[in-house]
Amino acid sequence: MKRYRLTVAYDGTNYHGWQEQSSGITIESVLNDALSRVLGEEIHVIGASRTDAGVHAYGNVAVFDSETRIPGDKISYAVNPYLPDDIRIMESRETDPDFHPRFTDSLKTYAYHIRNERIPCPTSRLYAFQVPVPLDVEAMQEAGKYIVGTHDFASFCASGAQVKSTVRTVREVCVYRDHQASGMGGEIVIRVTGEGFLYNMVRIIAGTLIKVGKGVYPPEQVGRIIESRDRSKAGDTAPAKGLFLEKIEYR
Amino acid sequence: MKRYRLTVAYDGTNYHGWQEQSSGITIESVLNDALSRVLGEEIHVIGASRTDAGVHAYGNVAVFDSETRIPGDKISYAVNPYLPDDIRIMESRETDPDFHPRFTDSLKTYAYHIRNERIPCPTSRLYAFQVPVPLDVEAMQEAGKYIVGTHDFASFCASGAQVKSTVRTVREVCVYRDHQASGMGGEIVIRVTGEGFLYNMVRIIAGTLIKVGKGVYPPEQVGRIIESRDRSKAGDTAPAKGLFLEKIEYR
């Protein structure tokens, strides 16, 4: 029995998120079906990030154990033809039998995409949150600085989430206007890299920075929101479709 | 009776092209239905470009005549709620009663989007043509220079098209790698501006430049292809989903 590691990209639009559940089709269930079919044994992947319904990924990571004789780096070629075109194994390889993608320290990078145009661009509607009022990107970048560091992010954790601690470390927050992005008005991207994230944390950060961008409150308010440890003080949870899990880096 | 001009954006994925036909739903038919419903009279739009099934647009232009008392610039606000979210009226205004969007001189700009990565990015699959082998963008840009100018583009016209003349004028061809484009490998964009286009001309230009990018033939071959006036000498007609009608400018 060997352990294999996959880098998985997907369009989250047509799925009920990563994790297998009884309410509908998930990325995990489709991967398990395709891997099981190709490898001829019952495969259960373990994913690094159990992304929500609608959230997209360029580089989620998953592992599984198998008796297969197919070389690790060839598994992606063997399995991709059996996946729908909105899920792709970008890379596969054999990995350490003890490697667990959730219990190993990592840096995760997410990007939240915003279309900042008066009338939403139809070809971007599934992959960005449309905000029709002008946003002040400099103010958003300023506000992002308060997020960086080790903080109790209770204000940025979905209510009802069961966690031992809401302290997390964010390494970097970058907010910029992407003029090259296709469409009429371009995009604003919020990129966040951190050592770990609470449930909905990036989407709540996005919703909060959007409020700063709209001028609802100044950048320094984000510091006060963090200190309050109060979810109701932060912004809305921005829609799932704007969120992309870009990459996961392990030490 | 007044004439109104619309700028229309759409995701072509779920439509059988612009022009009303019996085989399925089209952009034109959906626009006519929504406009007729809101304005309370039978409306028939005339479109500048009758894009093919799957082709997208940021700025197609259409006109229609109406007795409505709704101010021209408000028509977009009144009608958009009655359109599906993959079609949007970006702008509306009253226009000259003699303005015909196809019989008036214009410059049209199209962009063809290529994903140049080994494994296709799932979130771009509906809006770009995936070419998994490395493309030489400099060679493609060099080849594009042969396209610029007034030429007999018979080699770049779909077989069977009925036109009086295949001579057209291309003002500009620009090929570049868009590193900011979302996803793993970025995109290559071919942007073409011209005074008029033959049927499938931009998609055949794209297919031909892709062959140059792959090294199938050198840039100067494109000059010979033009001179041959022979469709079979040019490249394949690249898939519709990569093509975007970006804008139409009238004198």
Coordinates of C-alpha atoms in Angstrom, one line a residue:
Chain A
M1 CA 0.0 0.0 0.0
K2 CA 1.4 3.3 -1.0
R3 CA 0.2 6.9 -0.4
Y4 CA -0.3 9.2 -3.3
R5 CA -0.7 13.0 -3.4
L6 CA -2.8 14.9 -5.9
T7 CA -3.0 18.6 -6.8
V8 CA -6.7 19.2 -7.8
A9 CA -8.2 22.1 -9.6
Y10 CA -12.0 22.6 -9.9
D11 CA -14.8 24.9 -10.8
G12 CA -17.0 24.8 -7.8
T13 CA -20.1 26.0 -9.5
N14 CA -21.8 22.7 -10.0
Y15 CA -20.9 21.0 -6.7
H16 CA -22.0 21.0 -3.1
G17 CA -18.4 21.7 -2.0
W18 CA -15.5 19.3 -1.4
Q19 CA -16.7 17.0 1.3
E20 CA -18.9 14.0 0.6
Q21 CA -22.4 14.5 2.0
S22 CA -25.9 13.2 1.5
S23 CA -27.3 16.4 0.0
G24 CA -25.6 16.3 -3.4
I25 CA -22.6 15.7 -5.6
T26 CA -19.3 16.8 -4.2
I27 CA -15.7 17.1 -5.5
E28 CA -14.6 14.4 -3.1
S29 CA -17.3 12.0 -4.2
V30 CA -16.5 12.5 -7.9
L31 CA -12.8 12.0 -7.3
N32 CA -13.4 8.9 -5.3
D33 CA -15.6 7.4 -8.0
A34 CA -13.1 8.2 -10.8
L35 CA -10.1 6.9 -8.8
S36 CA -11.9 3.8 -7.7
R37 CA -12.9 3.0 -11.3
V38 CA -9.4 3.5 -12.7
L39 CA -7.4 1.9 -9.9
G40 CA -9.9 -1.0 -9.4
E41 CA -10.2 -0.6 -5.7
E42 CA -12.2 1.5 -3.3
I43 CA -10.4 4.8 -2.9
H44 CA -11.2 7.5 -0.4
V45 CA -9.3 10.8 -0.7
I46 CA -8.4 13.0 2.2
G47 CA -8.5 16.7 1.1
A48 CA -6.4 19.5 2.6
S49 CA -9.2 22.1 2.3
R50 CA -12.9 21.2 2.5
T51 CA -14.0 24.1 0.4
D52 CA -17.6 25.2 0.5
A53 CA -20.2 24.9 -2.2
G54 CA -19.4 27.2 -5.0
V55 CA -15.8 27.8 -4.1
H56 CA -13.2 27.2 -6.8
A57 CA -9.7 25.8 -6.6
Y58 CA -6.5 25.9 -8.6
G59 CA -4.5 23.8 -6.1
N60 CA -6.3 21.9 -3.5
V61 CA -4.3 18.9 -2.2
A62 CA -5.6 15.4 -1.5
V63 CA -4.0 12.1 -0.6
F64 CA -5.2 8.5 -0.9
D65 CA -3.7 5.0 -0.3
S66 CA -3.6 2.4 -3.0
E67 CA -2.1 -0.9 -4.1
T68 CA -1.9 0.3 -7.7
R69 CA 1.1 -0.4 -9.9
I70 CA 0.4 2.7 -11.9
P71 CA 3.4 5.1 -11.3
G72 CA 2.4 8.0 -9.1
D73 CA 3.1 10.7 -11.7
K74 CA 1.0 8.8 -14.3
I75 CA -2.1 8.6 -12.1
S76 CA -3.3 12.1 -13.2
Y77 CA -3.2 11.1 -16.9
A78 CA -5.0 7.8 -16.2
V79 CA -7.8 9.4 -14.2
N80 CA -8.5 12.8 -15.8
P81 CA -10.4 11.2 -18.7
Y82 CA -12.8 9.8 -16.2
L83 CA -13.4 13.2 -14.5
P84 CA -15.9 15.8 -15.7
D85 CA -14.2 18.8 -17.3
D86 CA -14.8 21.0 -14.3
I87 CA -12.5 18.9 -12.1
R88 CA -8.8 18.2 -13.1
I89 CA -5.9 16.5 -11.4
M90 CA -3.1 18.9 -12.2
E91 CA -0.4 16.7 -10.8
S92 CA 0.0 13.4 -9.0
R93 CA 2.9 11.6 -7.3
E94 CA 3.8 9.1 -4.6
T95 CA 4.2 10.6 -1.2
D96 CA 5.2 9.8 2.3
P97 CA 2.8 7.2 3.9
D98 CA 2.5 9.4 6.9
F99 CA 1.7 12.6 5.1
H100 CA -1.7 14.0 6.1
P101 CA -2.7 17.1 4.2
R102 CA -4.6 18.7 7.1
F103 CA -2.4 17.7 10.0
T104 CA 0.8 19.0 8.3
D105 CA 1.9 22.6 8.6
S106 CA 1.2 24.5 5.5
L107 CA 0.7 27.9 4.0
K108 CA -2.6 28.3 2.1
T109 CA -3.2 31.1 -0.4
Y110 CA -6.7 32.2 -1.4
A111 CA -7.7 34.8 -3.8
Y112 CA -11.1 36.6 -3.7
H113 CA -12.2 38.1 -7.0
I114 CA -14.4 41.2 -7.3
R115 CA -15.9 42.7 -10.4
N116 CA -16.1 46.4 -9.8
E117 CA -18.4 47.6 -12.6
R118 CA -21.8 49.2 -12.8
I119 CA -23.4 46.4 -14.8
P120 CA -21.9 42.9 -14.2
C121 CA -19.9 41.2 -17.0
P122 CA -21.8 38.1 -18.0
T123 CA -18.7 36.0 -18.6
S124 CA -17.4 36.6 -15.1
R125 CA -20.6 36.0 -13.2
L126 CA -19.7 32.5 -12.0
Y127 CA -16.1 33.4 -10.9
A128 CA -16.3 36.8 -9.1
F129 CA -18.6 38.8 -6.8
Q130 CA -20.0 41.8 -8.6
V131 CA -19.9 45.0 -6.6
P132 CA -21.5 47.8 -8.7
V133 CA -20.3 50.8 -6.7
P134 CA -16.7 52.2 -7.0
L135 CA -14.3 50.7 -4.5
D136 CA -11.3 52.4 -3.0
V137 CA -8.6 49.9 -3.5
E138 CA -6.0 51.9 -1.6
A139 CA -8.2 52.0 1.4
M140 CA -8.8 48.2 1.1
Q141 CA -5.1 47.6 0.9
E142 CA -4.6 49.8 4.0
A143 CA -7.2 47.8 5.8
G144 CA -5.6 44.6 4.8
K145 CA -2.5 45.5 6.9
Y146 CA -4.5 45.1 10.1
I147 CA -5.3 41.5 9.1
V148 CA -1.7 40.5 8.8
G149 CA -0.1 38.8 11.8
T150 CA -1.2 36.5 14.6
H151 CA -4.6 37.5 15.9
D152 CA -7.7 36.1 17.5
F153 CA -9.9 36.1 14.4
A154 CA -13.1 35.3 16.2
S155 CA -14.7 38.3 14.3
F156 CA -13.9 36.6 11.1
C157 CA -15.2 33.2 11.9
A158 CA -18.6 32.0 10.9
S159 CA -21.0 31.8 13.9
G160 CA -21.4 28.4 15.2
A161 CA -18.1 27.0 14.0
Q162 CA -16.7 24.5 16.6
V163 CA -13.0 25.3 17.0
K164 CA -10.6 25.0 20.0
S165 CA -9.0 28.4 19.3
T166 CA -9.8 31.2 16.9
V167 CA -6.2 32.4 16.9
R168 CA -4.6 32.2 13.4
T169 CA -1.6 33.7 11.6
V170 CA -2.0 35.6 8.4
R171 CA 1.3 36.1 6.5
E172 CA 0.2 38.4 3.7
V173 CA -2.8 40.4 2.4
C174 CA -2.6 41.9 -1.0
V175 CA -5.3 44.0 -2.7
Y176 CA -4.9 45.2 -6.2
R177 CA -6.8 46.2 -9.3
D178 CA -6.2 43.7 -12.2
H179 CA -6.7 45.8 -15.3
Q180 CA -5.9 42.9 -17.6
A181 CA -8.7 40.8 -16.3
S182 CA -11.1 40.1 -19.1
G183 CA -14.3 42.0 -19.4
M184 CA -15.3 45.6 -19.2
G185 CA -14.2 46.9 -15.8
G186 CA -11.4 44.6 -14.8
E187 CA -11.2 43.0 -11.4
I188 CA -10.1 43.7 -7.9
V189 CA -8.3 40.8 -6.3
I190 CA -7.8 40.2 -2.5
R191 CA -5.1 37.7 -2.0
V192 CA -4.6 36.2 1.5
T193 CA -1.8 33.8 2.6
G194 CA -2.0 32.2 6.0
E195 CA -1.0 29.3 8.2
G196 CA -4.6 28.3 8.8
F197 CA -8.0 29.6 8.3
L198 CA -11.3 29.6 10.2
Y199 CA -14.6 28.6 8.6
N200 CA -15.5 31.4 6.1
M201 CA -12.6 33.5 7.2
V202 CA -11.4 34.7 3.8
R203 CA -15.0 35.4 2.6
I204 CA -15.6 37.5 5.8
I205 CA -12.3 39.3 5.3
A206 CA -13.4 40.0 1.7
G207 CA -16.8 41.3 2.9
T208 CA -15.2 43.5 5.5
L209 CA -12.6 45.0 3.0
I210 CA -15.4 45.6 0.6
K211 CA -17.1 47.7 3.3
V212 CA -13.9 49.7 3.7
G213 CA -13.7 50.1 -0.1
K214 CA -17.2 51.5 -0.1
G215 CA -16.3 53.9 2.6
V216 CA -18.6 52.4 5.2
Y217 CA -15.8 52.6 7.6
P218 CA -12.1 53.6 7.5
P219 CA -9.2 51.1 7.3
E220 CA -8.4 51.4 11.0
Q221 CA -11.8 50.1 11.9
V222 CA -10.6 46.7 10.8
G223 CA -8.2 46.7 13.8
R224 CA -11.1 47.5 16.1
I225 CA -13.2 44.7 14.5
I226 CA -10.4 42.2 15.2
E227 CA -10.1 43.3 18.8
S228 CA -13.9 43.1 19.4
R229 CA -13.8 39.3 18.8
D230 CA -17.4 39.8 17.6
R231 CA -18.6 38.3 14.3
S232 CA -21.4 40.9 14.0
K233 CA -18.9 43.7 13.8
A234 CA -17.2 42.4 10.7
G235 CA -18.6 42.6 7.1
D236 CA -20.9 40.2 5.3
T237 CA -19.7 36.8 4.2
A238 CA -18.9 37.5 0.5
P239 CA -20.4 35.0 -2.0
A240 CA -18.6 31.7 -2.5
K241 CA -18.2 32.1 -6.2
G242 CA -15.6 34.8 -5.8
L243 CA -13.2 32.6 -3.8
F244 CA -10.4 30.6 -5.3
L245 CA -8.0 28.3 -3.3
E246 CA -4.9 29.1 -5.3
K247 CA -2.2 26.9 -3.7
I248 CA -1.1 25.0 -0.6
E249 CA 2.6 24.9 0.3
Y250 CA 3.9 22.4 2.8
R251 CA 7.2 22.7 4.6
Chain B
M1 CA -41.4 56.2 -33.4
K2 CA -37.8 56.6 -32.2
R3 CA -34.7 54.5 -32.7
Y4 CA -32.7 53.3 -29.8
R5 CA -29.2 51.8 -29.6
L6 CA -28.1 49.2 -27.1
T7 CA -24.6 47.9 -26.2
V8 CA -25.1 44.3 -25.3
A9 CA -22.8 41.9 -23.5
Y10 CA -23.4 38.1 -23.3
D11 CA -21.9 34.8 -22.4
G12 CA -22.5 32.8 -25.6
T13 CA -22.2 29.4 -23.9
N14 CA -26.0 28.6 -23.6
Y15 CA -27.1 30.1 -26.9
H16 CA -27.3 29.2 -30.5
G17 CA -25.6 32.4 -31.5
W18 CA -27.1 35.9 -32.0
Q19 CA -29.5 35.4 -34.8
E20 CA -33.1 34.1 -34.4
Q21 CA -33.6 30.7 -35.9
S22 CA -35.8 27.7 -35.5
S23 CA -33.1 25.4 -33.9
G24 CA -32.9 27.0 -30.5
I25 CA -32.7 29.9 -28.2
T26 CA -30.6 32.9 -29.4
I27 CA -29.4 36.2 -28.0
E28 CA -31.7 38.1 -30.4
S29 CA -34.8 36.2 -29.4
V30 CA -34.2 36.6 -25.7
L31 CA -33.6 40.4 -26.2
N32 CA -36.7 40.7 -28.3
D33 CA -38.8 38.9 -25.7
A34 CA -37.5 41.1 -22.8
L35 CA -37.8 44.4 -24.7
S36 CA -41.3 43.5 -26.0
R37 CA -42.4 42.6 -22.5
V38 CA -41.1 45.8 -20.9
L39 CA -42.0 48.2 -23.7
G40 CA -45.4 46.7 -24.3
E41 CA -45.0 46.5 -28.1
E42 CA -43.4 44.0 -30.5
I43 CA -39.7 44.8 -30.7
H44 CA -37.2 43.4 -33.2
V45 CA -33.6 44.3 -32.7
I46 CA -31.1 44.6 -35.5
G47 CA -27.6 43.5 -34.4
A48 CA -24.3 44.7 -35.6
S49 CA -22.6 41.4 -35.4
R50 CA -24.5 38.1 -35.7
T51 CA -22.1 36.1 -33.6
D52 CA -22.0 32.3 -33.8
A53 CA -23.1 29.8 -31.3
G54 CA -20.7 29.9 -28.3
V55 CA -19.1 33.2 -29.1
H56 CA -19.1 35.8 -26.3
A57 CA -19.4 39.6 -26.4
Y58 CA -18.6 42.6 -24.3
G59 CA -19.9 45.1 -26.7
N60 CA -22.2 44.0 -29.5
V61 CA -24.5 46.8 -30.8
A62 CA -28.1 46.6 -31.6
V63 CA -30.9 49.0 -32.5
F64 CA -34.7 48.9 -32.4
D65 CA -37.6 51.2 -33.1
S66 CA -40.2 51.9 -30.4
E67 CA -43.0 54.3 -29.4
T68 CA -41.9 54.0 -25.8
R69 CA -41.8 57.1 -23.5
I70 CA -39.1 55.5 -21.3
P71 CA -36.0 57.7 -21.7
G72 CA -33.3 56.0 -23.9
D73 CA -30.7 55.9 -21.2
K74 CA -33.1 54.3 -18.8
I75 CA -34.1 51.4 -21.1
S76 CA -31.1 49.3 -19.9
Y77 CA -32.2 49.6 -16.3
A78 CA -35.8 48.7 -17.2
V79 CA -35.0 45.7 -19.3
N80 CA -32.0 44.1 -17.5
P81 CA -34.1 42.6 -14.7
Y82 CA -36.0 40.7 -17.4
L83 CA -32.9 39.2 -19.0
P84 CA -31.1 36.0 -17.9
D85 CA -27.9 36.8 -16.1
D86 CA -25.8 35.7 -19.0
I87 CA -27.1 38.6 -21.2
R88 CA -26.7 42.3 -20.2
I89 CA -27.6 45.6 -21.8
M90 CA -24.5 47.6 -20.8
E91 CA -25.8 50.9 -22.2
S92 CA -28.8 52.3 -24.0
R93 CA -29.6 55.6 -25.6
E94 CA -31.7 57.2 -28.3
T95 CA -30.0 57.3 -31.7
D96 CA -30.4 58.6 -35.2
P97 CA -33.5 57.1 -36.9
D98 CA -31.4 56.2 -39.9
F99 CA -28.6 54.5 -38.0
H100 CA -28.2 50.9 -39.2
P101 CA -25.5 49.0 -37.2
R102 CA -24.4 46.8 -40.1
F103 CA -24.6 49.3 -43.0
T104 CA -22.6 52.0 -41.1
D105 CA -18.8 52.0 -41.3
S106 CA -17.3 50.7 -38.1
L107 CA -14.2 49.2 -36.5
K108 CA -14.7 45.9 -34.7
T109 CA -12.3 44.5 -32.2
Y110 CA -12.3 40.8 -31.4
A111 CA -10.1 39.0 -28.9
Y112 CA -9.4 35.3 -29.1
H113 CA -8.4 33.7 -25.7
I114 CA -6.0 30.7 -25.5
R115 CA -5.1 28.8 -22.3
N116 CA -1.6 27.6 -22.9
E117 CA -1.2 25.0 -20.1
R118 CA -0.6 21.3 -20.1
I119 CA -3.8 20.5 -18.1
P120 CA -6.7 22.9 -18.8
C121 CA -7.8 25.2 -16.0
P122 CA -11.4 24.2 -15.1
T123 CA -12.7 27.7 -14.4
S124 CA -11.6 28.9 -17.9
R125 CA -12.9 26.0 -19.9
L126 CA -16.0 28.0 -21.2
Y127 CA -14.1 31.1 -22.2
A128 CA -10.9 30.1 -23.9
F129 CA -9.4 27.4 -26.2
Q130 CA -7.0 25.1 -24.3
V131 CA -3.8 24.4 -26.2
P132 CA -1.7 22.0 -24.1
V133 CA 1.6 22.5 -26.0
P134 CA 3.9 25.5 -25.5
L135 CA 3.2 28.3 -28.0
D136 CA 5.8 30.7 -29.3
V137 CA 4.1 34.1 -28.7
E138 CA 6.8 36.1 -30.5
A139 CA 6.4 34.0 -33.6
M140 CA 2.6 34.4 -33.4
Q141 CA 3.0 38.2 -33.1
E142 CA 5.4 38.2 -36.1
A143 CA 2.8 36.2 -38.1
G144 CA 0.1 38.6 -37.2
K145 CA 1.9 41.4 -39.1
Y146 CA 1.1 39.7 -42.4
I147 CA -2.6 39.9 -41.5
V148 CA -2.5 43.7 -41.0
G149 CA -3.6 45.7 -44.1
T150 CA -6.0 45.4 -46.9
H151 CA -5.9 41.9 -48.3
D152 CA -8.1 39.3 -50.1
F153 CA -8.8 37.2 -47.1
A154 CA -10.4 34.3 -49.0
S155 CA -8.1 31.9 -47.2
F156 CA -9.6 33.1 -43.9
C157 CA -13.2 32.8 -44.9
A158 CA -15.3 29.8 -44.1
S159 CA -16.0 27.7 -47.1
G160 CA -19.4 28.2 -48.6
A161 CA -19.9 31.7 -47.3
Q162 CA -21.7 33.9 -49.9
V163 CA -20.0 37.3 -50.2
K164 CA -19.5 39.7 -53.1
S165 CA -15.8 40.2 -52.2
T166 CA -13.4 38.7 -49.7
V167 CA -11.2 41.8 -49.6
R168 CA -11.1 43.2 -46.0
T169 CA -9.0 45.7 -44.1
V170 CA -7.4 44.7 -40.8
R171 CA -6.1 47.6 -38.8
E172 CA -4.2 45.8 -36.0
V173 CA -3.3 42.4 -34.8
C174 CA -1.8 42.1 -31.3
V175 CA -0.7 38.8 -29.7
Y176 CA 0.5 38.8 -26.1
R177 CA 0.7 36.6 -23.0
D178 CA -1.6 37.8 -20.2
H179 CA 0.2 36.6 -17.0
Q180 CA -2.4 38.2 -14.8
A181 CA -5.2 36.1 -16.2
S182 CA -6.6 33.9 -13.6
G183 CA -5.6 30.3 -13.4
M184 CA -2.4 28.4 -13.4
G185 CA -0.9 29.1 -16.8
G186 CA -2.2 32.5 -17.8
E187 CA -3.6 33.2 -21.2
I188 CA -2.4 34.2 -24.7
V189 CA -4.7 36.8 -26.3
I190 CA -5.0 37.5 -30.0
R191 CA -6.7 40.8 -30.5
V192 CA -7.8 41.8 -34.0
T193 CA -9.3 45.2 -35.1
G194 CA -10.7 45.6 -38.5
E195 CA -13.2 47.4 -40.7
G196 CA -15.1 44.3 -41.5
F197 CA -14.8 40.5 -41.1
L198 CA -15.6 37.5 -43.2
Y199 CA -17.5 34.5 -41.7
N200 CA -15.2 32.8 -39.2
M201 CA -12.3 35.0 -40.1
V202 CA -11.0 35.7 -36.6
R203 CA -11.3 32.1 -35.6
I204 CA -9.4 31.0 -38.7
I205 CA -6.8 33.7 -38.0
A206 CA -6.5 32.3 -34.5
G207 CA -6.2 28.7 -35.7
T208 CA -3.5 29.7 -38.2
L209 CA -1.5 31.7 -35.6
I210 CA -1.7 28.8 -33.3
K211 CA -0.1 26.6 -35.9
V212 CA 2.7 29.2 -36.2
G213 CA 3.0 29.2 -32.4
K214 CA 3.4 25.4 -32.4
G215 CA 6.1 25.7 -35.0
V216 CA 4.1 23.9 -37.8
Y217 CA 5.1 26.7 -40.1
P218 CA 7.1 30.0 -39.8
P219 CA 5.5 33.4 -39.5
E220 CA 6.1 34.3 -43.2
Q221 CA 4.0 31.3 -44.3
V222 CA 1.0 33.4 -43.3
G223 CA 1.8 35.8 -46.1
R224 CA 1.8 32.9 -48.6
I225 CA -1.5 31.6 -47.1
I226 CA -3.1 35.0 -47.8
E227 CA -1.8 35.0 -51.4
S228 CA -3.0 31.5 -52.0
R229 CA -6.6 32.6 -51.6
D230 CA -7.2 29.0 -50.5
R231 CA -9.1 28.1 -47.3
S232 CA -7.4 24.7 -47.1
K233 CA -4.0 26.4 -46.7
A234 CA -4.9 28.2 -43.5
G235 CA -5.3 26.7 -40.0
D236 CA -8.3 25.2 -38.3
T237 CA -11.3 27.3 -37.3
A238 CA -10.5 27.7 -33.6
P239 CA -13.4 26.9 -31.2
A240 CA -16.1 29.5 -30.7
K241 CA -15.8 29.7 -26.9
G242 CA -12.4 31.5 -27.2
L243 CA -13.8 34.4 -29.2
F244 CA -15.0 37.6 -27.7
L245 CA -16.5 40.6 -29.6
E246 CA -14.9 43.3 -27.5
K247 CA -16.2 46.5 -29.1
I248 CA -17.6 48.2 -32.1
E249 CA -16.7 51.8 -32.9
Y250 CA -18.7 53.8 -35.4
R251 CA -17.4 57.0 -37.0

